[in-house]
Coordinates of C-alpha atoms and ligand atoms in Angstrom, one line a residue:
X1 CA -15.0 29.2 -10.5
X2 CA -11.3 28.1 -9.4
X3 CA -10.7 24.5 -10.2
X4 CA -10.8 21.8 -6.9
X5 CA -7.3 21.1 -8.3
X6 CA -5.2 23.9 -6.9
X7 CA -4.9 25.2 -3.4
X8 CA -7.2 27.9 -2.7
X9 CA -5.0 30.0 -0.1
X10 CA -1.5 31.0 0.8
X11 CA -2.3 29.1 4.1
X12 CA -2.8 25.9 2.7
X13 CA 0.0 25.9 0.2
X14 CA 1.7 25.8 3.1
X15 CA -0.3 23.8 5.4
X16 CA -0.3 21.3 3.0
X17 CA 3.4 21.1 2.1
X18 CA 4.7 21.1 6.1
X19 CA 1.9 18.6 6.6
X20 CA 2.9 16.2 4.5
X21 CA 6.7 17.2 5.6
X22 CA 6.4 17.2 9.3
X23 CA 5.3 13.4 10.2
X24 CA 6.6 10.2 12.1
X25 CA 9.8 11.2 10.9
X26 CA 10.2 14.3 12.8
X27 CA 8.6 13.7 16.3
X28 CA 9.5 9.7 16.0
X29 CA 12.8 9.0 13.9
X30 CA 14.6 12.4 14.4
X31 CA 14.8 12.3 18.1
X32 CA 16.1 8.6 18.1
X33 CA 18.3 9.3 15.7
X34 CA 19.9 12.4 17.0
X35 CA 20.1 10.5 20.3
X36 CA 22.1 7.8 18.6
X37 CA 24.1 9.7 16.9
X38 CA 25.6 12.1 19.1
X39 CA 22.8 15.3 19.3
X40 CA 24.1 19.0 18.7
X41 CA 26.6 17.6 16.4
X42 CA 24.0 15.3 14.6
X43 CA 21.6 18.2 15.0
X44 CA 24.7 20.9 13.3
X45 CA 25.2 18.6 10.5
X46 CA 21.3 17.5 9.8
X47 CA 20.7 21.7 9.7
X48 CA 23.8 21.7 6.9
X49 CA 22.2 19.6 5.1
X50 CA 18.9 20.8 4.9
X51 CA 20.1 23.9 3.2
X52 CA 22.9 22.8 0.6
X53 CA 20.7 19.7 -0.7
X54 CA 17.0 19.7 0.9
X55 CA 15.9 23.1 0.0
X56 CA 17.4 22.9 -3.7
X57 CA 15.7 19.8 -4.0
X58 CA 12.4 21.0 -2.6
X59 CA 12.8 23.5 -5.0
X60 CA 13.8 21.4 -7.6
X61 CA 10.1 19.4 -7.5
X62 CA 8.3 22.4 -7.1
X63 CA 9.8 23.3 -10.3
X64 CA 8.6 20.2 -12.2
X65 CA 5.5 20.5 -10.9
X66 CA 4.6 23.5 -11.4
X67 CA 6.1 24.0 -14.7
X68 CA 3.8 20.6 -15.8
X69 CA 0.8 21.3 -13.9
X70 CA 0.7 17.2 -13.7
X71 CA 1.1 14.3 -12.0
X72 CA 4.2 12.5 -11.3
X73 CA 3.8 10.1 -13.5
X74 CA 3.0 12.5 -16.7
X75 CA 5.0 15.6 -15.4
X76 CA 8.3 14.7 -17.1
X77 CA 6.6 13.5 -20.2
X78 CA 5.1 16.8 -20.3
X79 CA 8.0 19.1 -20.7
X80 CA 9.5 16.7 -22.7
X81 CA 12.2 14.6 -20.6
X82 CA 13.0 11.2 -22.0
X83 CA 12.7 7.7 -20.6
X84 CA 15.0 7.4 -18.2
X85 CA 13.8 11.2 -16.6
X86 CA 9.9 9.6 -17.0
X87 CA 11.9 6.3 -14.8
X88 CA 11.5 8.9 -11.5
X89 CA 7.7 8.8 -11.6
X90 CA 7.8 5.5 -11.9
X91 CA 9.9 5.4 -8.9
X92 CA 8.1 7.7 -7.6
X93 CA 5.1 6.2 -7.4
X94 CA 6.8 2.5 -5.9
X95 CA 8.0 4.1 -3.4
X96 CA 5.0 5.6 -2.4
X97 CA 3.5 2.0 -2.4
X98 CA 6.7 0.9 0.0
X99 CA 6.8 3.8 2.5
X100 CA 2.3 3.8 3.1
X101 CA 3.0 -0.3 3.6
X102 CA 5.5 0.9 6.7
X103 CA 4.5 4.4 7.7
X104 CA 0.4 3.5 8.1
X105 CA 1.3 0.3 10.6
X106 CA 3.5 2.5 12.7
X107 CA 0.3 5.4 12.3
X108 CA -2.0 2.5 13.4
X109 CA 0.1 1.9 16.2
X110 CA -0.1 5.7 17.5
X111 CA -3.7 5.5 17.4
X112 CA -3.8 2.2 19.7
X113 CA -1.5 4.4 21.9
X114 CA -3.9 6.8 22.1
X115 CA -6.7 4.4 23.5
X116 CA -3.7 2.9 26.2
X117 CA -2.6 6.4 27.2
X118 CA -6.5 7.5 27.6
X119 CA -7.2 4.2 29.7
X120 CA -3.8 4.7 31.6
X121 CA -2.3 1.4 30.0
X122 CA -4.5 -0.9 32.2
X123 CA -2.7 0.0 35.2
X124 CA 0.9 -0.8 33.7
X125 CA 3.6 1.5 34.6
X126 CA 7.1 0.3 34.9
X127 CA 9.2 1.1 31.8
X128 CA 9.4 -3.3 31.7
X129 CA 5.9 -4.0 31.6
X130 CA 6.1 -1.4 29.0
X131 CA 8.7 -2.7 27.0
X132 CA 6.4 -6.1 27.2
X133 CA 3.6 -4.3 26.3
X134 CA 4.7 -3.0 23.2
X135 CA 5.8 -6.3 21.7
X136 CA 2.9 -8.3 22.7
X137 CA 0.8 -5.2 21.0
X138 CA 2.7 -5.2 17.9
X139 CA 2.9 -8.8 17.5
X140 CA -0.7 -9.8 18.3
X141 CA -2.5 -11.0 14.8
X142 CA -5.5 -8.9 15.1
X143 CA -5.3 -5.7 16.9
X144 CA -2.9 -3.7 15.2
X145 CA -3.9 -5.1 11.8
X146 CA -6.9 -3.2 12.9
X147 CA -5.6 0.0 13.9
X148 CA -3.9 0.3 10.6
X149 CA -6.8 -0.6 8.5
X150 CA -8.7 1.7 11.0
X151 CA -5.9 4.6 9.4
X152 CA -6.0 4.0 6.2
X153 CA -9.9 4.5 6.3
X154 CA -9.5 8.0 7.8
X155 CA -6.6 8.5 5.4
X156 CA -8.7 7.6 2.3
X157 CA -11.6 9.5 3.5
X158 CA -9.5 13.1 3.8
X159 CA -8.1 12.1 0.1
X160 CA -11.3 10.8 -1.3
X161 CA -12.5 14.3 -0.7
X162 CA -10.3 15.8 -3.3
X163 CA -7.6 18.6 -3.1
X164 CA -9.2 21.7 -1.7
X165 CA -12.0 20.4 0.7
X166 CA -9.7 17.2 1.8
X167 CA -6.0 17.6 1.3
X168 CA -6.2 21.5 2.0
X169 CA -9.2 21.4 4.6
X170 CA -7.5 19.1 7.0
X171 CA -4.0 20.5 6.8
X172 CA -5.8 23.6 7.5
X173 CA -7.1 22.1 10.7
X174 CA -4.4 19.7 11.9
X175 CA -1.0 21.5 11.3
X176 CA -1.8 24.6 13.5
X177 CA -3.1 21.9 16.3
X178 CA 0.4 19.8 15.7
X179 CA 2.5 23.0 16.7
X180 CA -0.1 24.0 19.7
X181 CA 0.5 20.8 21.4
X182 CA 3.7 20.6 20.5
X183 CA 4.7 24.2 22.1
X184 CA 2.6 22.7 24.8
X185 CA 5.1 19.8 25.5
X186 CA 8.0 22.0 25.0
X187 CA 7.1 24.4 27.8
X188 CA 6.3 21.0 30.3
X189 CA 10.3 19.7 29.4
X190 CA 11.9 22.8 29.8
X191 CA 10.5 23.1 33.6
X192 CA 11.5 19.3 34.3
X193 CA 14.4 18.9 36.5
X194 CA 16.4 17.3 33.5
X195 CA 16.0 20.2 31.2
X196 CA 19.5 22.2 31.8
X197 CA 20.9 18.1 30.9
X198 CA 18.8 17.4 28.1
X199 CA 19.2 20.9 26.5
X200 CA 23.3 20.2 27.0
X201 CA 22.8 17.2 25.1
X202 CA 20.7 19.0 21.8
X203 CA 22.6 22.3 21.6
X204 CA 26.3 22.2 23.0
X205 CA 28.2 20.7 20.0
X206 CA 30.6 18.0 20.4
X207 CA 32.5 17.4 16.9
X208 CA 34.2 14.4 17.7
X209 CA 30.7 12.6 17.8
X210 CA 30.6 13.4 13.8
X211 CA 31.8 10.9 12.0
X212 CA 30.6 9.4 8.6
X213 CA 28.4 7.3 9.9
X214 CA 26.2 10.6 11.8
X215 CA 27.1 12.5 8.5
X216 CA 25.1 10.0 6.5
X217 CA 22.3 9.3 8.8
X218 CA 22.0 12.9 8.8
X219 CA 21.3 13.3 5.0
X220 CA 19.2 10.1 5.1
X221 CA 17.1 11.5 7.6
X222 CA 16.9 15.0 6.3
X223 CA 15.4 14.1 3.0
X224 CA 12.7 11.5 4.6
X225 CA 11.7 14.3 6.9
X226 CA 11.6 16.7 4.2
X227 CA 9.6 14.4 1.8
X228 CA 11.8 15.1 -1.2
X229 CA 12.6 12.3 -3.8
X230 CA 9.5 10.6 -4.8
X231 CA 7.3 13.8 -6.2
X232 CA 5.1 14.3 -3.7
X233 CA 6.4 17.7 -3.7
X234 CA 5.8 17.5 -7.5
X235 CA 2.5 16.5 -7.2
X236 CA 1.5 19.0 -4.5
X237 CA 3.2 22.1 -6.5
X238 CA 1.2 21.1 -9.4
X239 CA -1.8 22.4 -7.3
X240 CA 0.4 25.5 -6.6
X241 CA -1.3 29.0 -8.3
X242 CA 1.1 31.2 -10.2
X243 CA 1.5 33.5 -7.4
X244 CA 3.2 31.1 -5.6
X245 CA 6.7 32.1 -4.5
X246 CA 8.4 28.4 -4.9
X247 CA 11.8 29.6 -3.1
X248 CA 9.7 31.1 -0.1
X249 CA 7.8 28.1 0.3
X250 CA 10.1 25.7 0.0
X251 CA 12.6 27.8 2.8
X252 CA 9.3 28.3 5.0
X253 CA 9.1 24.4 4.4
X254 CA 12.1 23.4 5.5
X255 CA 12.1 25.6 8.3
X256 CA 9.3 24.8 10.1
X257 CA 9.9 21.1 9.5
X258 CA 13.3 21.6 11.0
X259 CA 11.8 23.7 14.1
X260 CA 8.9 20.5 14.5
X261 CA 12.2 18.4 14.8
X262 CA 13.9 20.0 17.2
X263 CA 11.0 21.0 19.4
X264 CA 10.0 17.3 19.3
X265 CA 13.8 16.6 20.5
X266 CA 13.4 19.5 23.2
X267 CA 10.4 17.8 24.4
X268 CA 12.2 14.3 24.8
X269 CA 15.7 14.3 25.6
X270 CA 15.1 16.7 29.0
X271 CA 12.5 14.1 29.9
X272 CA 15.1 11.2 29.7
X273 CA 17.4 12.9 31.7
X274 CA 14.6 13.7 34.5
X275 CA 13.9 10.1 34.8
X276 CA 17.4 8.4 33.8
X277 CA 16.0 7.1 30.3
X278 CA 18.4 6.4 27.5
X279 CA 17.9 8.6 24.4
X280 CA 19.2 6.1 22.0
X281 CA 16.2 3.5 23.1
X282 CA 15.4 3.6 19.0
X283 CA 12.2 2.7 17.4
X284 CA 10.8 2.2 20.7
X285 CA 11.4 5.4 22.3
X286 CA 8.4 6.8 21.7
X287 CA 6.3 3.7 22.4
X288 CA 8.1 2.6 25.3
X289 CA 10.0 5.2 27.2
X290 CA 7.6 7.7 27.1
X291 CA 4.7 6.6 28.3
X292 CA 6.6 5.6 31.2
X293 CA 7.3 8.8 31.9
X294 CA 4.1 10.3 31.5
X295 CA 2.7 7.8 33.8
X296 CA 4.8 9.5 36.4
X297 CA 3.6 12.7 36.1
X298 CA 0.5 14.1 37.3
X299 CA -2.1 14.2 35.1
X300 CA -0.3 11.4 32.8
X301 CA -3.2 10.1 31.1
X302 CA -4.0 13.3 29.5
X303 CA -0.4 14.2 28.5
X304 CA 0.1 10.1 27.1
X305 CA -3.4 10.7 24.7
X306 CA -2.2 14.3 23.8
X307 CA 1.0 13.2 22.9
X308 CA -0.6 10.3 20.2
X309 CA -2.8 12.4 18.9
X310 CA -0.3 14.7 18.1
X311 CA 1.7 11.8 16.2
X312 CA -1.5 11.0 15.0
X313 CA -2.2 14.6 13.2
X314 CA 1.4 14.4 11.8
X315 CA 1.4 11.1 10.3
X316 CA -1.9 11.4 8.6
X317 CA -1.3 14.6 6.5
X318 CA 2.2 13.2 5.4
X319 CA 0.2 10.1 4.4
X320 CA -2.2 12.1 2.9
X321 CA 0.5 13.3 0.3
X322 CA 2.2 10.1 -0.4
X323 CA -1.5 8.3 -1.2
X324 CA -1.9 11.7 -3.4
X325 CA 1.4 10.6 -5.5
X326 CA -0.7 7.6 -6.6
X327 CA -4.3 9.2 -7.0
X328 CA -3.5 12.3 -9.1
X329 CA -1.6 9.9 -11.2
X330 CA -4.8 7.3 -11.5
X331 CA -6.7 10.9 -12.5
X332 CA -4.6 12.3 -14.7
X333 CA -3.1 9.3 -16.5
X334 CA -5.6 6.5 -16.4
X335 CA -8.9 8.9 -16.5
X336 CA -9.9 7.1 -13.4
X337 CA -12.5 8.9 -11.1
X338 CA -11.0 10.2 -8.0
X339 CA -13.4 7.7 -5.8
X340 CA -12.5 4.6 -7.9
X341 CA -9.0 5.6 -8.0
X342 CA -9.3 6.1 -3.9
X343 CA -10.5 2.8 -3.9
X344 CA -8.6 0.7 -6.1
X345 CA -4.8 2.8 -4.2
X346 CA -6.7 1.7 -0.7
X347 CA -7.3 -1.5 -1.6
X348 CA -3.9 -2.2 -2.3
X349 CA -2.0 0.0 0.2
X350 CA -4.6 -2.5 2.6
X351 CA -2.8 -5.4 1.2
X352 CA 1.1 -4.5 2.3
X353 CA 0.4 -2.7 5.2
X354 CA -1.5 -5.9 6.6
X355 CA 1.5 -7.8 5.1
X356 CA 3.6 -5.9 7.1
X357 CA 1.9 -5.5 10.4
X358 CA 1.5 -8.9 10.4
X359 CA 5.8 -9.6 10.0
X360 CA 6.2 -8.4 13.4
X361 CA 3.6 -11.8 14.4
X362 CA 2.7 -14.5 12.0
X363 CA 4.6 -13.5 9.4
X364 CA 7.5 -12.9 11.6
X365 CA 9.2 -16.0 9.9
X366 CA 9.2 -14.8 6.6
X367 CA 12.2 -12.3 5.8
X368 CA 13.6 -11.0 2.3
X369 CA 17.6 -10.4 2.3
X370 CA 17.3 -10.9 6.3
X371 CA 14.6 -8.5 7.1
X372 CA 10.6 -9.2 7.9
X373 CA 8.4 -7.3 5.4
X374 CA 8.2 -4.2 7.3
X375 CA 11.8 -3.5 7.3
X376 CA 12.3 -4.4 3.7
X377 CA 9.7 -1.4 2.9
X378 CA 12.1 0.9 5.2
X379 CA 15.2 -0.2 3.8
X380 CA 14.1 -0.3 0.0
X381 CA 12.1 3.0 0.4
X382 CA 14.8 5.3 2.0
X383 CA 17.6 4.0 1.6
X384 CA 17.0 2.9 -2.3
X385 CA 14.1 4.7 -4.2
X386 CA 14.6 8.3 -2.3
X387 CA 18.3 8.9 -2.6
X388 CA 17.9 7.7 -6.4
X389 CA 15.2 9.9 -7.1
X390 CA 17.1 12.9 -5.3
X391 CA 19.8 12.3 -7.7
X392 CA 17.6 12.0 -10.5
X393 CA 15.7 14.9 -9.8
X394 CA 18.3 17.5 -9.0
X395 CA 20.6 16.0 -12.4
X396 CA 17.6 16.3 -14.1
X397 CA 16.6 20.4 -12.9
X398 CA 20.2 21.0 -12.4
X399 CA 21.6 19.8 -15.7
X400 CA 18.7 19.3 -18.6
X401 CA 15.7 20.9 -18.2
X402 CA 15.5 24.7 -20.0
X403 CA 17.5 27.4 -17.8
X404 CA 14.6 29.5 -19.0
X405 CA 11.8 26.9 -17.0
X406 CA 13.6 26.8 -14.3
X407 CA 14.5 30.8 -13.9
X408 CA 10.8 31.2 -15.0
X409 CA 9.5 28.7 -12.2
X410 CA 11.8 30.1 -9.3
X411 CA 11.1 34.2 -9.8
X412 CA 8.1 35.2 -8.3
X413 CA 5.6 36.6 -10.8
X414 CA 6.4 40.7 -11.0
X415 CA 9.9 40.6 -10.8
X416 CA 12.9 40.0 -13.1
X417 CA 15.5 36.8 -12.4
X418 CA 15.6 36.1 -8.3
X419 CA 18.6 36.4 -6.4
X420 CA 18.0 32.8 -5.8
X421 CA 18.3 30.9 -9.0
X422 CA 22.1 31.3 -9.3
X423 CA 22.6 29.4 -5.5
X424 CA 19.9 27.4 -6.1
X425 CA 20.6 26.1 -9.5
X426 CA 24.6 25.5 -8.2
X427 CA 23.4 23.1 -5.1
X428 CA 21.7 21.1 -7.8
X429 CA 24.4 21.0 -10.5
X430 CA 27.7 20.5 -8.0
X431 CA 26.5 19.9 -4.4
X432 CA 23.2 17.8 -4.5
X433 CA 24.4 14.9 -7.1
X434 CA 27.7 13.7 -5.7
X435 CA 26.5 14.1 -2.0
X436 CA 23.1 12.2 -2.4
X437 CA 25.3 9.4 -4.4
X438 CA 27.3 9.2 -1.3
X439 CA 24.5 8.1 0.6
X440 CA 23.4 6.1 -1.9
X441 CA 26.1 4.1 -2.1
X442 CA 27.5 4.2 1.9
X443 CA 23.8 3.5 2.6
X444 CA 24.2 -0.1 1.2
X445 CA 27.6 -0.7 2.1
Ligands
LIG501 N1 8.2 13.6 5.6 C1 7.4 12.5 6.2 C2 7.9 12.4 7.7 O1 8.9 13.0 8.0 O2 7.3 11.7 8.4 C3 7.5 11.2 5.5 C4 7.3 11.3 4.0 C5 6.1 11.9 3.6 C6 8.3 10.9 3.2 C7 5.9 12.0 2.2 C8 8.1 11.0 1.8 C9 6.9 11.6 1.3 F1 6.7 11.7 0.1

């Protein structure tokens, strides 16, 4: 019988992998930040980056993974890395901790969105009363504490399952759903009267808008969306089979996580310009601005719930692999059982999320370096553990593991050396290093 801990089919190698990908990042955080930062050219330079750095570093995991067929934490151990390459999982796993304490309050929100959209927000309508509305919500003591906790049940549910009938079942179900709705949106923007506008603003490149500051936000965002850094990629590729093509999947990867960004900007900016919004609202945008303009279209209610289920769908399978980080390392180091381990990662993933929920009310007060506890897990998570476990990562591949792994790992069984190894192996060695170090550093400047 074929062990629960690989993926059974082709499909859900890569349903799982764009799942946990394609997530709040994509259809929240890339839109606001492509609108902030100056759109085609944003959008140019975030596709530029995705090639030269995110798929050698996707590759890069997949090739620690699946050469250890472990855990995170035990994968570096495993073929034989010392202390400081052993450091990443470590990292690995923290930052796992950081981003679930940020990512499921801002999943718990989409879900309270759901029940406003679906009860037509009480009546409320105007873009103030919405702005209102979304800091009295977040900043309330009880009710979104709830609608996180409420997440992390589902979340722990799907994982407590285990890798084929959970992690695999689910992606199975949800990402194919994510892209119909999506597709679903797209074709509603495009016939608004804003589209020719909004489209303008995505695709006709204005250089002058690229300075540093875009070109950095760019790579920042493109590894978040792309889920590189902290070995979720390594912990899913250990469940890969043999016959897995790692280059393929990881370009297939990056692709459609790319596409979910820029359909998800498509389905925005044209309806900002059809009802005079402002793309750069930020955070907000999603909360605020477009439930005001759903409100104004026919049939708003069911285009508001459809819209937070979708976030919804995409935030819980990329949760799904970052609580998976921690679980398969429970498993596989500490001999836990997956349901204690399920347990004993909830219970504590319970503890910062509330902590951090509750920094937009009463804990509002109480802020490390100048930020509340739900920034600090933002800032600490991407701009910190991520870019230094990018670096680590691709040094690591690049530079010291055997040529012979990594030629091994990236040719598909049945062939001799791929094409891709020499282009792939280059990004990691000259490109990758430097560039993520840039960020790195310009990120805490
Ligand atoms: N890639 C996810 C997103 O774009 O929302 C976020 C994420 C998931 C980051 C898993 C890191 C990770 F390991």
């Amino acid at each position: 019988m074929q062990s629960d801990k690989t993926f059974a089919t082709r499909f859900g190698v890569i349903a799982a992998t764009v799942g946990s990908a394609v997530g709040l990042g994509n259809i929240w955080r890339f839109p606001y930040e492509c609108g902030a930062n100056g759109g085609s050219a944003f959008l140019l330079a975030y596709i530029g980056f995705v090639i030269v750095l995110g798929i050698p570093v996707i590759c890069a995991e997949f090739v620690v993974g699946r050469a250890s067929g472990t855990n995170v934490a035990g994968a570096f151990r495993k073929l034989g890395a010392g202390r400081l390459w052993q450091s990443i999982g470590v990292m690995g796993i923290t930052a796992s901790f950081f981003i679930m304490g940020f990512y499921s309050v801002v999943a718990g929100w989409c879900m309270d969105y759901i029940w406003q959209s679906a009860t037509g927000f009480g009546g409320v309508a105007s873009q103030t009363e919405l702005h209102t509305r979304f800091d009295e919500i977040v900043a309330s003591p009880l009710r979104p504490v709830a609608w996180t906790i409420a997440f992390l049940v589902v979340n722990f549910m799907v994982i407590s399952r285990g890798v084929q009938k959970g992690i695999e079942r689910i992606s199975n179900l949800l990402m194919p759903l994510l892209f119909v709705i999506l597709a679903v949106f797209c074709v509603n923007s495009l016939l608004m009267p804003g589209a020719a506008e909004g489209m303008a603003f995505l695709f006709k490149p204005d250089f002058s808008k690229l300075d540093g500051d875009a070109l950095l936000s760019a790579m920042g965002q493109a590894f978040f969306s792309l889920s590189v850094g902290m070995g979720a990629l390594i912990t899913y590729s250990s469940y890969f089979s043999k016959k897995t093509s790692l280059v393929k999947t990881a370009g297939i990867t990056a692709a459609l996580d790319t596409l979910v960004a820029v359909m998800a900007a498509i389905v925005i900016f044209p309806a900002c310009f059809s009802f005079g919004q402002e793309p750069a609202a930020g955070p907000r945008l999603v909360f605020e601005v477009l439930p005001s303009i759903f409100m104004s279209l026919p049939g708003g209610q069911i285009w508001g719930t459809m819209f937070f289920i979708l976030l919804f769908v995409a935030s819980l399978t990329s949760t799904i692999s970052l609580s998976e980080v921690v679980i398969a390392c429970m498993e596989g180091e500490w001999k836990m059982s997956r349901g204690k381990a399920t347990l004993i990662e909830g219970g504590a993933v319970t503890v910062m999320a509330v902590l951090s929920s509750l920094s937009f009310g009463a804990l509002s007060g109480w802020t490390i370096f100048g930020m509340n506890f739900f920034n600090l897990l933002d800032f600490l998570s991407s701009n910190i553990l991520l870019p230094a476990g990018g670096v680590l990562i691709s040094i690591y591949v690049g530079w010291v593991l055997d040529r012979r792994i990594v030629s091994r790992q990236l040719t598909p069984p049945g062939h001799t050396r791929s094409v891709w190894v020499a282009p792939v192996s280059f990004c990691l060695r000259f490109i990758a290093p430097p560039a993520i170090l840039a960020i790195f550093i310009f990120g805490l400047l």
